[in-house]
XYZ file of C-alpha atoms in Angstrom:
322
model
C 0.121 -0.454 -0.210
C 1.128 3.343 -0.764
C 2.673 5.077 2.388
C 2.990 8.655 0.670
C 1.662 11.413 2.932
C 0.492 14.733 0.797
C 2.033 18.202 2.081
C 0.892 19.797 5.510
C -0.743 17.015 6.487
C 1.840 14.901 7.916
C 3.203 18.247 10.430
C -0.685 17.445 11.895
C -0.670 14.248 12.377
C 2.557 14.987 14.138
C 1.659 17.916 16.092
C -1.731 18.368 15.864
C -3.558 17.178 19.576
C -6.587 15.158 18.781
C -9.108 14.176 21.694
C -11.686 11.302 19.862
C -11.075 7.993 17.510
C -11.024 6.217 14.306
C -12.587 3.526 13.810
C -12.386 1.025 11.094
C -14.157 -1.626 10.682
C -16.197 -3.980 8.829
C -15.773 -7.618 7.453
C -13.468 -10.149 7.894
C -10.762 -10.430 5.573
C -11.762 -6.839 3.615
C -8.284 -5.697 4.161
C -8.921 -3.719 7.764
C -6.064 -4.569 9.203
C -2.672 -3.032 6.592
C -5.103 0.061 5.375
C -4.856 0.604 9.826
C -1.457 -0.260 9.599
C -1.074 2.747 6.901
C -2.765 5.554 8.019
C -1.487 4.024 12.003
C 1.575 5.461 10.403
C 0.573 8.735 8.876
C -0.762 9.533 11.734
C 2.323 7.758 14.472
C -0.361 6.047 15.902
C -1.123 3.052 17.997
C -4.393 0.012 16.450
C -6.614 -1.135 18.725
C -7.529 -4.459 18.347
C -11.325 -5.213 17.482
C -11.471 -8.738 17.231
C -12.917 -10.977 19.781
C -10.883 -14.198 19.320
C -7.017 -12.448 18.161
C -7.321 -11.719 22.459
C -6.356 -15.470 22.864
C -2.296 -16.228 22.952
C -1.434 -18.950 20.462
C -4.357 -18.399 17.920
C -3.056 -16.864 15.273
C -3.472 -18.075 11.965
C -6.763 -18.914 12.156
C -7.446 -15.282 13.198
C -5.207 -13.245 11.129
C -3.464 -12.323 14.335
C -0.764 -9.643 11.994
C 1.902 -10.549 12.356
C 5.280 -10.059 14.918
C 6.691 -8.001 11.338
C 2.674 -6.021 11.857
C 3.508 -5.050 15.014
C 6.782 -3.888 15.065
C 4.832 -1.192 12.429
C 2.863 -0.050 14.724
C 1.411 -0.789 18.155
C -1.117 -2.678 18.899
C -2.769 -3.729 21.976
C -5.749 -6.045 22.629
C -3.995 -9.169 21.737
C -2.619 -11.898 23.065
C -3.833 -10.972 26.232
C -5.575 -14.322 28.115
C -4.529 -17.903 27.137
C -6.808 -20.196 25.053
C -7.509 -21.817 28.587
C -9.758 -18.212 29.800
C -12.639 -16.709 28.646
C -12.322 -12.587 28.513
C -15.947 -10.808 28.647
C -17.392 -7.788 26.508
C -17.191 -5.135 29.289
C -13.364 -6.951 30.611
C -12.776 -5.780 26.829
C -14.698 -2.447 26.643
C -13.035 -1.750 30.170
C -9.709 -1.769 28.952
C -10.366 -0.204 25.513
C -11.711 2.862 26.707
C -8.695 2.669 29.137
C -6.246 3.059 25.828
C -8.861 5.677 24.157
C -8.493 7.950 27.481
C -4.715 7.216 28.076
C -4.164 8.534 25.082
C -6.031 11.950 25.087
C -3.673 14.350 25.839
C -1.790 17.556 24.694
C 1.157 16.151 24.648
C 1.003 12.664 21.920
C 0.033 14.751 18.839
C -2.305 13.282 17.308
C -0.919 9.288 18.394
C -4.279 11.119 20.956
C -5.661 8.860 18.562
C -6.136 5.170 18.265
C -6.952 2.950 15.581
C -10.051 0.596 17.138
C -10.295 -2.034 13.825
C -11.724 -5.368 13.363
C -14.728 -6.973 12.783
C -16.846 -8.758 16.049
C -19.707 -6.043 16.425
C -20.350 -6.522 19.449
C -16.662 -5.066 20.478
C -17.122 -1.895 18.393
C -20.475 -1.692 19.568
C -19.743 -1.131 23.311
C -17.252 1.693 23.049
C -19.090 4.026 20.820
C -21.918 3.081 22.401
C -20.754 3.331 25.616
C -23.527 0.170 26.518
C -23.610 -0.490 29.914
C -22.531 -3.984 30.469
C -23.195 -5.917 33.892
C -19.648 -7.386 35.299
C -20.443 -11.241 35.573
C -17.982 -13.852 33.678
C -19.995 -16.951 32.341
C -20.934 -19.098 35.556
C -20.667 -22.641 34.379
C -21.488 -24.414 36.797
C -24.292 -22.443 37.699
C -25.357 -22.570 33.385
C -25.077 -26.737 34.358
C -27.513 -26.169 36.628
C -29.612 -24.500 34.856
C -29.571 -25.748 31.363
C -31.378 -29.232 31.997
C -34.604 -27.284 32.758
C -35.875 -26.240 29.706
C -36.311 -23.331 27.836
C -39.677 -22.612 28.439
C -39.134 -23.444 32.067
C -36.043 -21.575 32.574
C -38.369 -17.783 30.308
C -40.751 -18.573 32.879
C -38.337 -18.864 35.945
C -36.900 -15.023 34.182
C -40.331 -13.665 34.199
C -40.616 -14.104 38.328
C -37.275 -12.129 38.413
C -36.898 -10.065 35.487
C -40.080 -9.081 33.768
C -38.724 -6.749 32.256
C -35.386 -8.587 30.566
C -38.259 -11.450 30.191
C -40.484 -9.583 27.452
C -37.314 -8.486 25.668
C -36.827 -11.982 25.253
C -37.644 -14.127 22.858
C -38.759 -17.737 24.784
C -37.039 -19.641 22.695
C -33.365 -18.097 23.311
C -31.388 -19.615 25.546
C -28.811 -17.413 25.514
C -29.978 -14.511 26.208
C -32.618 -15.693 28.656
C -29.600 -18.275 30.080
C -27.747 -14.747 30.301
C -29.830 -12.685 31.774
C -30.471 -15.418 34.341
C -26.807 -15.841 35.747
C -26.679 -11.935 35.940
C -29.306 -11.626 38.452
C -28.628 -14.679 40.664
C -25.210 -13.528 40.533
C -25.178 -9.562 40.810
C -28.826 -10.316 43.052
C -30.336 -8.122 40.641
C -32.132 -8.047 36.952
C -30.181 -7.876 34.389
C -33.000 -5.156 32.617
C -31.721 -2.699 35.868
C -27.737 -2.895 35.301
C -27.839 -2.513 31.111
C -28.593 0.913 29.730
C -25.671 3.037 26.764
C -23.709 6.590 27.421
C -22.041 7.761 25.030
C -18.433 8.757 24.690
C -18.181 12.437 24.530
C -15.477 12.450 22.208
C -16.400 13.759 18.006
C -15.196 9.091 16.606
C -14.856 8.123 12.574
C -16.374 5.232 11.656
C -15.119 3.924 8.537
C -16.345 0.657 7.029
C -14.183 -1.468 4.071
C -17.138 -2.918 1.625
C -15.773 -5.507 -0.769
C -17.415 -6.936 -4.304
C -14.517 -9.690 -4.603
C -14.910 -11.090 -1.105
C -15.384 -14.073 -2.189
C -11.757 -15.008 -3.812
C -10.815 -12.252 -1.028
C -11.860 -15.525 1.414
C -10.562 -18.481 -0.637
C -6.601 -16.156 -0.789
C -6.677 -15.879 2.819
C -7.831 -19.532 3.494
C -4.833 -21.112 1.209
C -2.310 -19.006 2.891
C -3.506 -19.806 5.854
C -2.840 -23.364 4.627
C 0.609 -22.197 3.747
C 1.630 -20.764 6.216
C 1.408 -23.743 8.528
C -2.635 -24.012 9.846
C -2.660 -27.016 10.158
C 0.387 -27.472 12.429
C -0.909 -24.185 14.433
C -4.006 -26.467 15.127
C -3.084 -30.126 15.515
C -0.648 -28.169 18.470
C -3.635 -26.323 20.505
C -5.038 -29.528 19.782
C -2.124 -32.279 20.918
C -1.572 -29.672 23.878
C -5.336 -28.470 25.290
C -7.829 -30.840 23.965
C -10.151 -31.159 21.030
C -13.309 -30.085 24.087
C -11.485 -26.555 23.672
C -14.328 -24.281 23.043
C -12.365 -21.458 20.801
C -11.200 -24.821 18.629
C -15.157 -24.771 17.924
C -14.516 -22.032 15.629
C -14.328 -21.181 12.264
C -11.758 -22.622 10.643
C -10.688 -24.390 13.342
C -13.720 -27.306 13.575
C -13.021 -27.876 10.051
C -9.451 -27.819 9.835
C -10.142 -30.742 13.173
C -12.459 -32.626 11.328
C -10.037 -33.151 8.605
C -7.327 -33.898 11.992
C -9.176 -36.662 13.516
C -9.457 -38.204 9.115
C -13.340 -37.975 8.714
C -12.390 -35.881 5.566
C -10.696 -34.984 3.930
C -7.928 -32.257 2.854
C -10.021 -30.107 0.412
C -13.072 -30.909 2.594
C -12.091 -29.400 5.078
C -11.178 -26.293 2.993
C -13.937 -25.636 0.873
C -15.825 -25.903 4.087
C -13.388 -23.275 5.478
C -14.505 -21.058 2.407
C -18.232 -21.816 2.715
C -18.376 -20.430 6.642
C -15.978 -17.603 6.787
C -18.086 -16.651 3.908
C -21.405 -16.702 5.692
C -19.617 -15.744 8.688
C -18.484 -12.803 6.129
C -22.458 -12.073 5.340
C -23.322 -12.206 9.482
C -20.749 -9.306 9.899
C -22.281 -7.009 7.207
C -25.704 -7.376 8.683
C -24.693 -6.118 11.306
C -22.314 -3.463 10.266
C -24.891 -2.458 8.244
C -27.260 -1.133 11.147
C -25.823 2.051 11.656
C -26.431 4.712 9.530
C -23.003 6.007 11.003
C -19.974 4.334 9.186
C -18.662 5.327 5.953
C -18.380 3.072 3.849
C -15.100 2.732 0.970
C -14.472 -0.018 -1.842
C -12.075 -1.737 -0.544
C -10.454 -2.685 -3.968
C -10.239 0.977 -4.811
C -6.502 1.631 -6.559
C -6.549 4.526 -3.889
C -8.877 3.051 -0.757
C -5.893 4.657 0.923
C -5.515 8.160 -0.079
C -9.266 8.499 -0.037
C -10.011 7.471 3.726
C -6.715 9.538 4.693
C -8.610 12.833 2.800
C -11.648 11.381 4.885
C -8.925 11.653 8.136
C -7.496 14.355 7.549
C -11.131 16.029 7.604
C -12.495 14.884 11.139
C -9.172 15.557 12.727
C -9.067 19.256 11.002
C -13.097 19.797 12.167
C -12.571 19.003 15.303
C -9.658 21.389 15.934
C -11.601 23.840 15.561
């Protein structure tokens, strides 16, 4: 990606105090990472990852985690935070990301005070943009194991008793949200509906989305690249170290490769399934992000994408200094 800088904009990046946030989002394989690195280099800023799997150590190739070389080009944060056996909640992500953003909002860091929040995990991004109030309650496996056998009908009726507001909001067949509401109530003694809400941040936010009409081809290329980088070996090592039942090994890419390693399917079939399931996942990501009217969309396949985005970024930063 081209690195030349229009006259005068590099000075803006070095010297302007910008208490703001730039978000770069979009479907998987749309080119977010490379664009983010190019923009962050021009801003002399940092990248905060908004990817729910890149927070886990050792899950590298299958999550398209920035390589050590890429991380050396620009400081990356919220990557490799947890062991694969641990669970990072949205509330914990929000707290850490907010701390990073707020910490950068000081005049002495110049435009480096405007970090880039980059990723495809919509809930992570929404938690920052909307300032979602999220109950600080970690998943309770033991409690869930006691509740789940009761059946969804009984669980939803139970929720009606302890939190009728949430029961009206949650569909009677939605067991995931029903269980979450119940565990929050039993852990805190307060309905989850009383602990939710939104307090949007006061600083300006620019949301940039990438859309590609060649996304299927990009996904196919990424899948092939993953295999060339040793994805099969990565999954095999993780299975041997943590066991096949590790929840992260049932996520996109890892699940299909695990089936191949067990001998259930061929490598070609596993590759085809990874491509298919990634395309389905990308479609869900697109649907999520398209609901937000504040996202400004750019053509990821445009030859002058960097210059288009850079022009919008500098307009945003200049407007914020007036």
